[in-house]
Coordinates of C-alpha atoms in Angstrom, one line a residue:
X160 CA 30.8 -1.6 37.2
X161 CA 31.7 -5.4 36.9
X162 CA 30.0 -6.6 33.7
X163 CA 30.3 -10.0 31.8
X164 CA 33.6 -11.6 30.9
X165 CA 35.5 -10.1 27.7
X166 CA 38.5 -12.4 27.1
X167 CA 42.0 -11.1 25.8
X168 CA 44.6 -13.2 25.0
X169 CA 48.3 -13.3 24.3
X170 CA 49.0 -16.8 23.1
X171 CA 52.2 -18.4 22.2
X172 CA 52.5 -19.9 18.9
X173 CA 52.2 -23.9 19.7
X174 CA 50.3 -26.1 21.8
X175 CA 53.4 -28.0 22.5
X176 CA 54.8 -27.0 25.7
X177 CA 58.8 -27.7 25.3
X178 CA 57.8 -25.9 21.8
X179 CA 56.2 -23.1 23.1
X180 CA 58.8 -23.0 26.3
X181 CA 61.8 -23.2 23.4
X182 CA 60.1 -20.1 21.3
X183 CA 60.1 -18.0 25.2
X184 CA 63.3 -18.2 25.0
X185 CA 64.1 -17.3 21.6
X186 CA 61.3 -14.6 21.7
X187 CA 63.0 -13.5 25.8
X188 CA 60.9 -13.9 28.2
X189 CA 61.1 -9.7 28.9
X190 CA 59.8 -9.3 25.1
X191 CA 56.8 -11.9 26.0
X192 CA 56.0 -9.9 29.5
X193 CA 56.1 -6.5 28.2
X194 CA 54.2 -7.9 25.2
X195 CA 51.3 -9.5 27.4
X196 CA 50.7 -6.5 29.9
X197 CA 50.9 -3.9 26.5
X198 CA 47.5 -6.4 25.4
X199 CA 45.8 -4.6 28.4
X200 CA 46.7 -1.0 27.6
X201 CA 43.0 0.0 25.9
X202 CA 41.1 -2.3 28.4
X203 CA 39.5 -0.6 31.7
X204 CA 40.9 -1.0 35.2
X205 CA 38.9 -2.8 37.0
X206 CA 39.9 -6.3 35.4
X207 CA 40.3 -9.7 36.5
X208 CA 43.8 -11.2 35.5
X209 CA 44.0 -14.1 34.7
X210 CA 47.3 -16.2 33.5
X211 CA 48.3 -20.0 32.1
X212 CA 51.5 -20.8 32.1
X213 CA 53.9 -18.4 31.2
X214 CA 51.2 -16.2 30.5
X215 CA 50.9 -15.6 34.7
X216 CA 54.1 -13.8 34.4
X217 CA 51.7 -10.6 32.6
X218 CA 48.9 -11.7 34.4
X219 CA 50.7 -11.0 37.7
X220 CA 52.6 -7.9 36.8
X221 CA 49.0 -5.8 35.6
X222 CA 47.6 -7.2 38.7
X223 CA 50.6 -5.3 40.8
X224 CA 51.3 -3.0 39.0
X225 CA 48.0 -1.5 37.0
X226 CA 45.6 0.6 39.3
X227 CA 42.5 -0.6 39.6
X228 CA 43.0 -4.7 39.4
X229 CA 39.9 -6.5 40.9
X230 CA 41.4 -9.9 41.1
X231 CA 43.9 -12.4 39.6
X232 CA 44.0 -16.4 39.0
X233 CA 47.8 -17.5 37.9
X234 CA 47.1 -20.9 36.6
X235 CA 50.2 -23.3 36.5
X236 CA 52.4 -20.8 37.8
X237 CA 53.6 -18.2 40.4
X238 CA 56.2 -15.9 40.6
X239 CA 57.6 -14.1 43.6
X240 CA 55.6 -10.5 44.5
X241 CA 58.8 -8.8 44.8
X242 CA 59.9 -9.6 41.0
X243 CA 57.4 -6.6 40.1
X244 CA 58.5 -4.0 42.8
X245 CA 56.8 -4.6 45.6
X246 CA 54.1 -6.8 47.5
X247 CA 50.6 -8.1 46.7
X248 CA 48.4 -5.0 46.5
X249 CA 46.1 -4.6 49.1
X250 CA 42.3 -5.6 48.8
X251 CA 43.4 -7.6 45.3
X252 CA 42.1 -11.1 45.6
X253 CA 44.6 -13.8 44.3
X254 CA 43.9 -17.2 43.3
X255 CA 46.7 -19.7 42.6
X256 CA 45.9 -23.4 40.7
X257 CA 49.0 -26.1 40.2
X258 CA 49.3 -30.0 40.3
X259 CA 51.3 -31.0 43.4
X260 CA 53.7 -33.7 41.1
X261 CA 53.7 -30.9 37.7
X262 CA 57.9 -30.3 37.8
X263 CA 57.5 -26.8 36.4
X264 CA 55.1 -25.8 39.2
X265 CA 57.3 -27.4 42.1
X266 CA 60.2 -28.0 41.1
X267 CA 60.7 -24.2 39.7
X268 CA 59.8 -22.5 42.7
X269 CA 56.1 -21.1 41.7
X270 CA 54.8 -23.4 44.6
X271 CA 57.2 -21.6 46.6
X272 CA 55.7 -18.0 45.5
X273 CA 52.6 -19.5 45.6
X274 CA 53.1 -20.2 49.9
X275 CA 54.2 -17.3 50.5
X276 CA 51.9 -15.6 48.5
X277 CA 49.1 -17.2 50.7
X278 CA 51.2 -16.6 53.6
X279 CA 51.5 -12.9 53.3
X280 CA 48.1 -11.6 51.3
X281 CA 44.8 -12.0 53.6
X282 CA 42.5 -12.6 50.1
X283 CA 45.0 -15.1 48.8
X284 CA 44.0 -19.1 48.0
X285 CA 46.4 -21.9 46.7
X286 CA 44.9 -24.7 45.2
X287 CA 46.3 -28.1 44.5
X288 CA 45.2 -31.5 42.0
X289 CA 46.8 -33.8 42.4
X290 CA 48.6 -35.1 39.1
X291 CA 51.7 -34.2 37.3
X292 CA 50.6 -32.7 34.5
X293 CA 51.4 -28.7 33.4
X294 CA 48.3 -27.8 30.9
X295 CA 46.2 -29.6 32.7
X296 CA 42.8 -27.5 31.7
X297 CA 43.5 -27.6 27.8
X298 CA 41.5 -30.0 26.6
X299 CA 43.4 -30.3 23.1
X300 CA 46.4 -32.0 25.3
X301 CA 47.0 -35.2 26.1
X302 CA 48.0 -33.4 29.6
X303 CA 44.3 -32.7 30.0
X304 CA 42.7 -33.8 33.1
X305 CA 39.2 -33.7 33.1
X306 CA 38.5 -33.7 36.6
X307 CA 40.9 -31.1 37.4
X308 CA 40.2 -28.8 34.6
X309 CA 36.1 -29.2 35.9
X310 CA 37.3 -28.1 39.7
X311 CA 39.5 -25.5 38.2
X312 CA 36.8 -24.1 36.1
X313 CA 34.1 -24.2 39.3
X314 CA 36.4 -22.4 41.6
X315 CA 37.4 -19.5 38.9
X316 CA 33.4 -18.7 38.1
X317 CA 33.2 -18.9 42.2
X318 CA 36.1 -16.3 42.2
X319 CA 34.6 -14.1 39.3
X320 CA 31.1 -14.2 41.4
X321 CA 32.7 -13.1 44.3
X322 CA 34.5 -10.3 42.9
X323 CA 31.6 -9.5 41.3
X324 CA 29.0 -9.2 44.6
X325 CA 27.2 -12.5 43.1
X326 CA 25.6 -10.2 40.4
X327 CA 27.6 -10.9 37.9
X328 CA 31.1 -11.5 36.3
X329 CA 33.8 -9.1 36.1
X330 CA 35.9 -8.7 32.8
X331 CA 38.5 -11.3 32.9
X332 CA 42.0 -10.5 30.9
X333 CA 43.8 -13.8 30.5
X334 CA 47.5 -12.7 28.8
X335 CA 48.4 -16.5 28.3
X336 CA 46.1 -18.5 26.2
X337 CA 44.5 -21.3 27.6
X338 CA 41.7 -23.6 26.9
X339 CA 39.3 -23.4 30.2
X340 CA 35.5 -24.0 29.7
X341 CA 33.9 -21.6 31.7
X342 CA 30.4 -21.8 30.7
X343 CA 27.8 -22.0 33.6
X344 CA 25.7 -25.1 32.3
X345 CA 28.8 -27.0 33.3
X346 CA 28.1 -26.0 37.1
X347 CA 25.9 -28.4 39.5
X348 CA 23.3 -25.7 40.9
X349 CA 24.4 -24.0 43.7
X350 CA 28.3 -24.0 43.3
X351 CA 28.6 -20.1 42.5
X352 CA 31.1 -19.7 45.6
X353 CA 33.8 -21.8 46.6
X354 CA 32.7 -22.6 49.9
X355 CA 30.1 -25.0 48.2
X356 CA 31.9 -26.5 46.1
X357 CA 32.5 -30.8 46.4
X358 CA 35.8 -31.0 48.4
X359 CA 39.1 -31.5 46.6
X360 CA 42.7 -31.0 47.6
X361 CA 42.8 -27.0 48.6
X362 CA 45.3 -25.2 51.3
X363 CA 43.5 -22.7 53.0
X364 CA 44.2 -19.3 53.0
X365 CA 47.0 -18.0 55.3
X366 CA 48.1 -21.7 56.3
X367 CA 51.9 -22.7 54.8
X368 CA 52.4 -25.5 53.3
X369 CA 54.7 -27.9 54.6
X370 CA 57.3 -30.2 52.1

């Protein structure tokens, strides 16, 4: 049974991004993904994954590869479904959030992923800001959008309701740390699902994106 959100989080040890991209690399990236998807080992199945950054890399791999995923938002970042054995699991929901101008998210290939992510999986939604900012939902950056990080936070609680059957809020594991607001006194009555939410830059799902 879906219950109320119960965060985890595997955070990298700076707020800096080249910092934190430059201790990934010393760390290796492996070390980080194995570390991030071991954080879910005493959690129950039926999670909500949810990754920032470099923590989508975990995020993604529990979603496709642990029995029993209920959903997954990568945030900032995408990688390919055939870098964890196989495709998108059937009946897992997928949400994917990036700024069209951020260079990591575009320039990297994760927008790539992203499209043919949407492309392939019939419960799959890429969503862009517009901006060129990476951390865009931490609001201890200068990178910090407000707006964004707002429509960000509206469409995840939209997700979590849905996956929940509008009762409630499944647990959410988020393997990269991030700081995303997600309290409900935030949201303009009536914006528990997507479909009414203001309009702002979104692809629909199963509809590639062209260059």
């Amino acid at each position: 049974m879906l219950t109320r959100p119960r965060w985890t989080h595997v955070a990298l040890p700076s707020h800096d991004l080249d910092a934190g991209v430059a201790h990934a690399r010393e760390l290796g990236f492996d070390t980080l993904l194995e570390r991030g998807a071991h954080s879910a080992t005493d959690l129950p199945e039926e999670l909500v994954y949810i990754g920032f950054s470099l923590g989508v890399m975990p995020a993604q791999k529990l979603a496709q590869t642990r029995p029993g995923a209920a959903g997954a938002i990568l945030v900032h970042a995408c990688v390919p479904a055939g870098e964890f054995g196989g495709p998108w699991p059937d009946g897992v929901p997928v949400q994917v959030h990036g700024m069209d101008a951020d260079e990591f998210f575009v320039a990297d290939g994760d927008l790539d992923a992203a499209r043919a992510l949407v492309s392939s999986v019939d419960d799959a939604e890429l969503f862009m800001y517009p901006g060129d900012q990476h951390l865009f939902a931490d609001d201890s950056l200068g990178s910090y959008d407000a707006a964004a990080a707002r429509l960000l936070a509206e469409r995840v609680l939209g997700f979590l309701d849905a996956v929940g059957g509008g009762g409630g809020v499944g647990d959410v594991a988020s393997p990269g740390a991030a700081r995303l607001d997600l309290d409900r006194p935030h949201l303009a009555p009536g914006l528990g699902q997507d479909r009414q939410l203001a309009p702002g830059p979104r692809i629909p799902d199963h509809v590639p994106v062209g260059g």
